[in-house]
């Protein structure tokens, strides 16, 4: 079956947290419409770019694009941007059930509000291994009052201006900023998004499958529903061996399904409470109402919202990461051995006076001609052909100290993987340029799911640590955090012909170079559609 969507992407002045800001909407909404499909369907999105003076591209996050690598929506990697005024048609199969996302993948457009959910249901007659009465979803984002253009200008200037902490956390597009002292024409306190908080209406005694996704531009979050336990059952489209949490840590690019039963005192409402963790943030918690029917949805809970977990306590976050295992009966066993190990040291450093992020001292820049096109047509002059390093100087590099990394460079070189081989990636975190500081980075892989085979603290030891890998019941995911001063080990099969980005999902960090690109099986990629071409050196492959 084909699911057809017709979208118009456009700037509109919106006030999701009361403050008026040009927001990128789809058919007038941010978050955009949820794509609803069933396993095996083909999704067709006919996208009209009405941004007037800006190009666009949309990535279908978690959809592997098997056989359609040109519709991954990653500007510079798999396609040219969609020019203002043009209409572009994405067409791809959703081959697995679960909760996925979509969002802009061009410059820093995502933070302007261009995002939404993809929900893929099971085939008729097939049941989830858990039961619930209702299915709801809630997209968590962070919200800045400055524009993406202003952020980009600051980040790419040699007098670096950091984006800082977001002004608000939005619960499915709703937040509340304190407008006192702000000119009234700048704050629209009567907008629906601002005047009524996010509300989840629940019927006492019923169980809810709550799909939670994060597409923050920066913030790592803790999500909780006051007084209610949550049972984690799904992440990134894979069934999780159930475990119970009071608060769920969620990083940008991840999705979770949790089961929540409305089993508390039904005479009142409760807070849904979203807090920034991992950074010493000034952003107020995002608050919504968990509304027990028939209480009035605006009836304030009688309690003061909790402050949430300590922002700098890594231990519970690492513990949650380690608790996520594949569900019994749904385990895909990884290959026991790898063909290739790439250790990726994540550092913040200066390159020619610009503040950048690097992987093994290479800070990534996108080329003008998308890799998929240049590789398919063997135009090797359009990017740097020296492969990036497979590791870093393990003996001398001190991950616990500020380092100048004097020989860090920028490059658009890529990793070329042998088709149908097994690849291990170890993300190695380190100190930033600031004293006694290491940040959390959620890494997202396009075109694949990977097995999460290990987490560790300190420096990864390639001789000792692999002995402790979980090769029995590791979860498969498409996005995973590397915790401060720690490491995360992943394994995947390079079995999807195409060119795939792997990057930090913090939008500013990818812009600052925190990403790599993998090519695999390019010779098996079919004929590229005309619609992805037109920029850089790709013009000459346009077919008449
Ligand atoms: O990339 C970053 O830059 C700032 C800060 O390190 C600049 O001093 C920060 O917190 C980041 O995550």
mmCIF file of N, CA and C in Angstrom, residues 194-303:
data_model
loop_
_atom_site.group_PDB
_atom_site.id
_atom_site.type_symbol
_atom_site.label_atom_id
_atom_site.label_comp_id
_atom_site.label_asym_id
_atom_site.label_seq_id
_atom_site.Cartn_x
_atom_site.Cartn_y
_atom_site.Cartn_z
ATOM 1 N N UNK A 194 0.984 28.608 23.595
ATOM 2 C CA UNK A 194 1.527 29.231 24.797
ATOM 3 C C UNK A 194 0.531 29.220 25.936
ATOM 4 N N UNK A 195 -0.761 29.432 25.622
ATOM 5 C CA UNK A 195 -1.710 29.604 26.722
ATOM 6 C C UNK A 195 -2.186 28.276 27.301
ATOM 7 N N UNK A 196 -2.055 27.183 26.542
ATOM 8 C CA UNK A 196 -2.440 25.901 27.151
ATOM 9 C C UNK A 196 -1.273 24.929 27.061
ATOM 10 N N UNK A 197 -0.837 24.407 28.215
ATOM 11 C CA UNK A 197 0.306 23.502 28.216
ATOM 12 C C UNK A 197 -0.032 22.180 27.520
ATOM 13 N N UNK A 198 0.999 21.415 27.212
ATOM 14 C CA UNK A 198 0.787 20.101 26.628
ATOM 15 C C UNK A 198 -0.005 19.245 27.606
ATOM 16 N N UNK A 199 -1.043 18.580 27.111
ATOM 17 C CA UNK A 199 -1.919 17.794 27.979
ATOM 18 C C UNK A 199 -2.070 16.387 27.440
ATOM 19 N N UNK A 200 -1.852 15.427 28.304
ATOM 20 C CA UNK A 200 -2.120 14.024 27.959
ATOM 21 C C UNK A 200 -3.338 13.606 28.775
ATOM 22 N N UNK A 201 -4.451 13.378 28.100
ATOM 23 C CA UNK A 201 -5.674 13.000 28.814
ATOM 24 C C UNK A 201 -5.665 11.489 29.015
ATOM 25 N N UNK A 202 -5.832 11.048 30.255
ATOM 26 C CA UNK A 202 -5.837 9.605 30.520
ATOM 27 C C UNK A 202 -7.094 9.206 31.294
ATOM 28 N N UNK A 203 -7.539 7.996 31.017
ATOM 29 C CA UNK A 203 -8.703 7.447 31.707
ATOM 30 C C UNK A 203 -8.190 6.562 32.838
ATOM 31 N N UNK A 204 -8.667 6.793 34.067
ATOM 32 C CA UNK A 204 -8.156 6.006 35.196
ATOM 33 C C UNK A 204 -8.210 4.504 34.908
ATOM 34 N N UNK A 205 -7.120 3.827 35.232
ATOM 35 C CA UNK A 205 -7.058 2.375 35.075
ATOM 36 C C UNK A 205 -6.527 1.923 33.726
ATOM 37 N N UNK A 206 -6.506 2.810 32.744
ATOM 38 C CA UNK A 206 -6.063 2.400 31.409
ATOM 39 C C UNK A 206 -4.542 2.489 31.283
ATOM 40 N N UNK A 207 -4.010 1.677 30.346
ATOM 41 C CA UNK A 207 -2.566 1.679 30.085
ATOM 42 C C UNK A 207 -2.297 2.343 28.749
ATOM 43 N N UNK A 208 -1.304 3.193 28.756
ATOM 44 C CA UNK A 208 -0.948 3.976 27.564
ATOM 45 C C UNK A 208 0.411 3.565 27.057
ATOM 46 N N UNK A 209 0.480 3.347 25.748
ATOM 47 C CA UNK A 209 1.796 3.270 25.114
ATOM 48 C C UNK A 209 2.131 4.706 24.745
ATOM 49 N N UNK A 210 3.195 5.208 25.357
ATOM 50 C CA UNK A 210 3.604 6.577 25.100
ATOM 51 C C UNK A 210 4.885 6.511 24.287
ATOM 52 N N UNK A 211 4.809 7.024 23.073
ATOM 53 C CA UNK A 211 6.007 7.056 22.223
ATOM 54 C C UNK A 211 6.658 8.404 22.431
ATOM 55 N N UNK A 212 7.892 8.375 22.890
ATOM 56 C CA UNK A 212 8.609 9.607 23.199
ATOM 57 C C UNK A 212 9.791 9.707 22.244
ATOM 58 N N UNK A 213 9.872 10.821 21.556
ATOM 59 C CA UNK A 213 11.017 11.041 20.665
ATOM 60 C C UNK A 213 11.694 12.332 21.062
ATOM 61 N N UNK A 214 13.005 12.403 20.861
ATOM 62 C CA UNK A 214 13.697 13.673 21.094
ATOM 63 C C UNK A 214 14.357 14.139 19.807
ATOM 64 N N UNK A 215 14.081 15.381 19.444
ATOM 65 C CA UNK A 215 14.807 16.010 18.337
ATOM 66 C C UNK A 215 15.343 17.360 18.799
ATOM 67 N N UNK A 216 15.895 17.352 20.011
ATOM 68 C CA UNK A 216 16.499 18.587 20.501
ATOM 69 C C UNK A 216 17.687 18.958 19.612
ATOM 70 N N UNK A 217 18.001 20.249 19.584
ATOM 71 C CA UNK A 217 19.203 20.635 18.848
ATOM 72 C C UNK A 217 20.432 20.482 19.730
ATOM 73 N N UNK A 218 20.254 20.561 21.048
ATOM 74 C CA UNK A 218 21.395 20.461 21.956
ATOM 75 C C UNK A 218 21.122 19.568 23.175
ATOM 76 N N UNK A 219 19.970 19.752 23.801
ATOM 77 C CA UNK A 219 19.767 19.247 25.159
ATOM 78 C C UNK A 219 19.608 17.727 25.237
ATOM 79 N N UNK A 220 20.229 17.121 26.247
ATOM 80 C CA UNK A 220 19.907 15.768 26.698
ATOM 81 C C UNK A 220 18.827 15.945 27.755
ATOM 82 N N UNK A 221 17.853 15.024 27.786
ATOM 83 C CA UNK A 221 16.676 15.257 28.616
ATOM 84 C C UNK A 221 16.390 14.105 29.566
ATOM 85 N N UNK A 222 15.707 14.465 30.651
ATOM 86 C CA UNK A 222 15.108 13.482 31.539
ATOM 87 C C UNK A 222 13.607 13.733 31.510
ATOM 88 N N UNK A 223 12.831 12.682 31.211
ATOM 89 C CA UNK A 223 11.372 12.796 31.086
ATOM 90 C C UNK A 223 10.716 12.035 32.217
ATOM 91 N N UNK A 224 9.799 12.668 32.940
ATOM 92 C CA UNK A 224 9.068 11.906 33.957
ATOM 93 C C UNK A 224 7.621 12.333 34.064
ATOM 94 N N UNK A 225 6.809 11.409 34.526
ATOM 95 C CA UNK A 225 5.404 11.705 34.813
ATOM 96 C C UNK A 225 5.262 11.532 36.311
ATOM 97 N N UNK A 226 4.973 12.631 36.961
ATOM 98 C CA UNK A 226 4.925 12.654 38.422
ATOM 99 C C UNK A 226 4.154 11.449 38.987
ATOM 100 N N UNK A 227 4.798 10.723 39.874
ATOM 101 C CA UNK A 227 4.104 9.642 40.595
ATOM 102 C C UNK A 227 3.826 8.384 39.789
ATOM 103 N N UNK A 228 4.297 8.308 38.555
ATOM 104 C CA UNK A 228 3.997 7.151 37.703
ATOM 105 C C UNK A 228 5.276 6.487 37.222
ATOM 106 N N UNK A 229 5.306 5.157 37.341
ATOM 107 C CA UNK A 229 6.405 4.403 36.747
ATOM 108 C C UNK A 229 6.178 4.248 35.250
ATOM 109 N N UNK A 230 7.257 4.074 34.532
ATOM 110 C CA UNK A 230 7.161 3.823 33.093
ATOM 111 C C UNK A 230 7.940 2.542 32.802
ATOM 112 N N UNK A 231 7.349 1.679 31.970
ATOM 113 C CA UNK A 231 8.033 0.452 31.555
ATOM 114 C C UNK A 231 8.525 0.637 30.122
ATOM 115 N N UNK A 232 9.841 0.571 29.955
ATOM 116 C CA UNK A 232 10.423 0.774 28.628
ATOM 117 C C UNK A 232 10.236 -0.505 27.813
ATOM 118 N N UNK A 233 9.619 -0.388 26.619
ATOM 119 C CA UNK A 233 9.380 -1.582 25.790
ATOM 120 C C UNK A 233 9.946 -1.495 24.371
ATOM 121 N N UNK A 234 10.251 -0.289 23.912
ATOM 122 C CA UNK A 234 10.762 -0.160 22.540
ATOM 123 C C UNK A 234 11.779 0.969 22.495
ATOM 124 N N UNK A 235 12.792 0.807 21.664
ATOM 125 C CA UNK A 235 13.642 1.947 21.338
ATOM 126 C C UNK A 235 14.077 1.861 19.887
ATOM 127 N N UNK A 236 14.022 2.956 19.197
ATOM 128 C CA UNK A 236 14.449 3.071 17.785
ATOM 129 C C UNK A 236 13.907 1.925 16.922
ATOM 130 N N UNK A 237 12.694 1.478 17.197
ATOM 131 C CA UNK A 237 12.077 0.434 16.372
ATOM 132 C C UNK A 237 12.393 -0.985 16.806
ATOM 133 N N UNK A 238 13.029 -1.153 17.971
ATOM 134 C CA UNK A 238 13.351 -2.507 18.447
ATOM 135 C C UNK A 238 12.746 -2.751 19.819
ATOM 136 N N UNK A 239 12.261 -3.986 20.013
ATOM 137 C CA UNK A 239 11.660 -4.357 21.293
ATOM 138 C C UNK A 239 12.733 -4.499 22.362
ATOM 139 N N UNK A 240 12.462 -3.891 23.521
ATOM 140 C CA UNK A 240 13.404 -3.884 24.644
ATOM 141 C C UNK A 240 12.912 -4.868 25.694
ATOM 142 N N UNK A 241 13.812 -5.619 26.294
ATOM 143 C CA UNK A 241 13.461 -6.447 27.451
ATOM 144 C C UNK A 241 12.959 -5.465 28.522
ATOM 145 N N UNK A 242 11.682 -5.565 28.915
ATOM 146 C CA UNK A 242 11.067 -4.484 29.703
ATOM 147 C C UNK A 242 11.821 -4.176 30.997
ATOM 148 N N UNK A 243 11.960 -2.909 31.299
ATOM 149 C CA UNK A 243 12.469 -2.475 32.600
ATOM 150 C C UNK A 243 11.764 -1.192 33.000
ATOM 151 N N UNK A 244 11.723 -0.971 34.315
ATOM 152 C CA UNK A 244 10.899 0.109 34.854
ATOM 153 C C UNK A 244 11.781 1.297 35.238
ATOM 154 N N UNK A 245 11.332 2.490 34.895
ATOM 155 C CA UNK A 245 12.063 3.707 35.302
ATOM 156 C C UNK A 245 11.078 4.716 35.897
ATOM 157 N N UNK A 246 11.609 5.597 36.744
ATOM 158 C CA UNK A 246 10.811 6.735 37.213
ATOM 159 C C UNK A 246 11.006 7.910 36.259
ATOM 160 N N UNK A 247 12.234 7.995 35.750
ATOM 161 C CA UNK A 247 12.489 9.024 34.745
ATOM 162 C C UNK A 247 13.293 8.395 33.621
ATOM 163 N N UNK A 248 12.973 8.840 32.398
ATOM 164 C CA UNK A 248 13.609 8.285 31.205
ATOM 165 C C UNK A 248 14.597 9.315 30.673
ATOM 166 N N UNK A 249 15.853 8.896 30.523
ATOM 167 C CA UNK A 249 16.836 9.768 29.868
ATOM 168 C C UNK A 249 16.720 9.560 28.370
ATOM 169 N N UNK A 250 16.653 10.635 27.628
ATOM 170 C CA UNK A 250 16.508 10.521 26.179
ATOM 171 C C UNK A 250 17.369 11.575 25.485
ATOM 172 N N UNK A 251 18.096 11.115 24.464
ATOM 173 C CA UNK A 251 19.062 11.966 23.756
ATOM 174 C C UNK A 251 18.534 12.265 22.361
ATOM 175 N N UNK A 252 18.987 13.350 21.786
ATOM 176 C CA UNK A 252 18.493 13.785 20.482
ATOM 177 C C UNK A 252 18.659 12.678 19.439
ATOM 178 N N UNK A 253 17.576 12.349 18.764
ATOM 179 C CA UNK A 253 17.613 11.327 17.716
ATOM 180 C C UNK A 253 17.106 9.982 18.187
ATOM 181 N N UNK A 254 16.819 9.854 19.480
ATOM 182 C CA UNK A 254 16.315 8.581 20.000
ATOM 183 C C UNK A 254 14.789 8.588 20.066
ATOM 184 N N UNK A 255 14.207 7.380 19.973
ATOM 185 C CA UNK A 255 12.790 7.211 20.307
ATOM 186 C C UNK A 255 12.665 6.086 21.334
ATOM 187 N N UNK A 256 11.656 6.196 22.177
ATOM 188 C CA UNK A 256 11.310 5.134 23.130
ATOM 189 C C UNK A 256 9.803 4.982 23.150
ATOM 190 N N UNK A 257 9.346 3.738 23.393
ATOM 191 C CA UNK A 257 7.955 3.544 23.803
ATOM 192 C C UNK A 257 7.997 3.089 25.245
ATOM 193 N N UNK A 258 7.164 3.733 26.067
ATOM 194 C CA UNK A 258 7.022 3.302 27.455
ATOM 195 C C UNK A 258 5.547 3.013 27.704
ATOM 196 N N UNK A 259 5.286 2.087 28.637
ATOM 197 C CA UNK A 259 3.911 1.827 29.047
ATOM 198 C C UNK A 259 3.675 2.520 30.379
ATOM 199 N N UNK A 260 2.576 3.251 30.466
ATOM 200 C CA UNK A 260 2.213 3.964 31.696
ATOM 201 C C UNK A 260 0.767 3.630 32.003
ATOM 202 N N UNK A 261 0.520 3.226 33.233
ATOM 203 C CA UNK A 261 -0.860 2.953 33.638
ATOM 204 C C UNK A 261 -1.339 4.082 34.543
ATOM 205 N N UNK A 262 -2.518 4.565 34.253
ATOM 206 C CA UNK A 262 -3.110 5.642 35.062
ATOM 207 C C UNK A 262 -3.673 5.020 36.338
ATOM 208 N N UNK A 263 -2.768 4.720 37.277
ATOM 209 C CA UNK A 263 -3.167 3.961 38.466
ATOM 210 C C UNK A 263 -2.987 4.753 39.764
ATOM 211 N N UNK A 264 -2.924 6.087 39.637
ATOM 212 C CA UNK A 264 -2.774 6.909 40.843
ATOM 213 C C UNK A 264 -4.112 7.577 41.190
ATOM 214 N N UNK A 265 -4.109 8.346 42.287
ATOM 215 C CA UNK A 265 -5.320 9.045 42.736
ATOM 216 C C UNK A 265 -5.973 9.789 41.558
ATOM 217 N N UNK A 266 -7.177 9.362 41.140
ATOM 218 C CA UNK A 266 -7.786 9.946 39.934
ATOM 219 C C UNK A 266 -8.468 11.282 40.173
ATOM 220 N N UNK A 267 -8.403 11.802 41.396
ATOM 221 C CA UNK A 267 -9.125 13.050 41.657
ATOM 222 C C UNK A 267 -8.286 14.285 41.312
ATOM 223 N N UNK A 268 -7.101 14.068 40.790
ATOM 224 C CA UNK A 268 -6.212 15.208 40.522
ATOM 225 C C UNK A 268 -5.426 14.969 39.237
ATOM 226 N N UNK A 269 -4.711 15.991 38.802
ATOM 227 C CA UNK A 269 -3.797 15.894 37.666
ATOM 228 C C UNK A 269 -2.356 15.811 38.160
ATOM 229 N N UNK A 270 -1.435 15.434 37.238
ATOM 230 C CA UNK A 270 -0.017 15.254 37.579
ATOM 231 C C UNK A 270 0.844 16.011 36.564
ATOM 232 N N UNK A 271 2.067 16.263 36.918
ATOM 233 C CA UNK A 271 2.982 16.957 35.996
ATOM 234 C C UNK A 271 3.698 15.967 35.077
ATOM 235 N N UNK A 272 3.775 16.327 33.804
ATOM 236 C CA UNK A 272 4.826 15.720 32.987
ATOM 237 C C UNK A 272 5.951 16.742 32.994
ATOM 238 N N UNK A 273 7.159 16.273 33.175
ATOM 239 C CA UNK A 273 8.235 17.171 33.564
ATOM 240 C C UNK A 273 9.492 16.790 32.791
ATOM 241 N N UNK A 274 10.011 17.723 32.039
ATOM 242 C CA UNK A 274 11.164 17.437 31.180
ATOM 243 C C UNK A 274 12.314 18.354 31.547
ATOM 244 N N UNK A 275 13.412 17.749 31.949
ATOM 245 C CA UNK A 275 14.538 18.519 32.454
ATOM 246 C C UNK A 275 15.793 18.303 31.609
ATOM 247 N N UNK A 276 16.569 19.368 31.437
ATOM 248 C CA UNK A 276 17.848 19.252 30.744
ATOM 249 C C UNK A 276 18.869 18.625 31.694
ATOM 250 N N UNK A 277 19.544 17.583 31.220
ATOM 251 C CA UNK A 277 20.632 16.988 31.998
ATOM 252 C C UNK A 277 21.915 17.060 31.176
ATOM 253 N N UNK A 278 23.013 16.752 31.819
ATOM 254 C CA UNK A 278 24.337 16.659 31.195
ATOM 255 C C UNK A 278 24.988 18.016 30.909
ATOM 256 N N UNK A 279 24.215 19.095 30.911
ATOM 257 C CA UNK A 279 24.799 20.421 30.819
ATOM 258 C C UNK A 279 24.254 21.228 31.988
ATOM 259 N N UNK A 280 25.048 22.148 32.506
ATOM 260 C CA UNK A 280 24.600 22.998 33.606
ATOM 261 C C UNK A 280 23.729 24.087 33.004
ATOM 262 N N UNK A 281 22.480 23.717 32.710
ATOM 263 C CA UNK A 281 21.623 24.534 31.856
ATOM 264 C C UNK A 281 20.763 25.494 32.654
ATOM 265 N N UNK A 282 20.505 26.648 32.041
ATOM 266 C CA UNK A 282 19.603 27.635 32.640
ATOM 267 C C UNK A 282 18.178 27.440 32.137
ATOM 268 N N UNK A 283 17.977 26.468 31.244
ATOM 269 C CA UNK A 283 16.652 26.271 30.643
ATOM 270 C C UNK A 283 15.667 25.751 31.687
ATOM 271 N N UNK A 284 14.524 26.427 31.871
ATOM 272 C CA UNK A 284 13.538 25.894 32.827
ATOM 273 C C UNK A 284 12.975 24.556 32.341
ATOM 274 N N UNK A 285 12.561 23.713 33.290
ATOM 275 C CA UNK A 285 11.957 22.429 32.908
ATOM 276 C C UNK A 285 10.736 22.673 32.014
ATOM 277 N N UNK A 286 10.544 21.790 31.043
ATOM 278 C CA UNK A 286 9.331 21.818 30.233
ATOM 279 C C UNK A 286 8.237 21.091 31.008
ATOM 280 N N UNK A 287 7.073 21.732 31.144
ATOM 281 C CA UNK A 287 6.014 21.143 31.959
ATOM 282 C C UNK A 287 4.752 20.923 31.142
ATOM 283 N N UNK A 288 4.121 19.787 31.369
ATOM 284 C CA UNK A 288 2.815 19.505 30.774
ATOM 285 C C UNK A 288 1.917 18.895 31.832
ATOM 286 N N UNK A 289 0.677 18.620 31.438
ATOM 287 C CA UNK A 289 -0.300 18.089 32.392
ATOM 288 C C UNK A 289 -0.667 16.658 32.002
ATOM 289 N N UNK A 290 -0.518 15.750 32.947
ATOM 290 C CA UNK A 290 -0.992 14.374 32.812
ATOM 291 C C UNK A 290 -2.379 14.386 33.447
ATOM 292 N N UNK A 291 -3.376 14.462 32.588
ATOM 293 C CA UNK A 291 -4.732 14.851 32.995
ATOM 294 C C UNK A 291 -5.642 13.638 33.170
ATOM 295 N N UNK A 292 -5.998 13.366 34.425
ATOM 296 C CA UNK A 292 -6.927 12.265 34.699
ATOM 297 C C UNK A 292 -8.341 12.708 34.373
ATOM 298 N N UNK A 293 -8.918 12.080 33.377
ATOM 299 C CA UNK A 293 -10.305 12.342 33.032
ATOM 300 C C UNK A 293 -11.183 11.926 34.204
ATOM 301 N N UNK A 294 -12.227 12.668 34.606
ATOM 302 C CA UNK A 294 -12.751 13.887 34.005
ATOM 303 C C UNK A 294 -12.303 15.174 34.693
ATOM 304 N N UNK A 295 -11.144 15.199 35.317
ATOM 305 C CA UNK A 295 -10.668 16.480 35.858
ATOM 306 C C UNK A 295 -10.475 17.461 34.701
ATOM 307 N N UNK A 296 -10.632 18.733 34.999
ATOM 308 C CA UNK A 296 -10.404 19.737 33.954
ATOM 309 C C UNK A 296 -8.929 19.708 33.540
ATOM 310 N N UNK A 297 -8.670 19.715 32.219
ATOM 311 C CA UNK A 297 -7.266 19.625 31.772
ATOM 312 C C UNK A 297 -6.393 20.777 32.268
ATOM 313 N N UNK A 298 -6.994 21.910 32.622
ATOM 314 C CA UNK A 298 -6.167 23.025 33.114
ATOM 315 C C UNK A 298 -6.051 23.025 34.638
ATOM 316 N N UNK A 299 -6.645 22.058 35.267
ATOM 317 C CA UNK A 299 -6.546 22.019 36.734
ATOM 318 C C UNK A 299 -5.094 21.744 37.109
ATOM 319 N N UNK A 300 -4.484 22.679 37.799
ATOM 320 C CA UNK A 300 -3.064 22.547 38.150
ATOM 321 C C UNK A 300 -2.868 21.398 39.135
ATOM 322 N N UNK A 301 -1.867 20.591 38.943
ATOM 323 C CA UNK A 301 -1.560 19.605 39.980
ATOM 324 C C UNK A 301 -1.293 20.334 41.301
ATOM 325 N N UNK A 302 -1.675 19.723 42.428
ATOM 326 C CA UNK A 302 -1.534 20.415 43.720
ATOM 327 C C UNK A 302 -0.088 20.487 44.208
ATOM 328 N N UNK A 303 0.833 19.894 43.461
ATOM 329 C CA UNK A 303 2.211 19.775 43.919
ATOM 330 C C UNK A 303 3.135 20.729 43.180
#
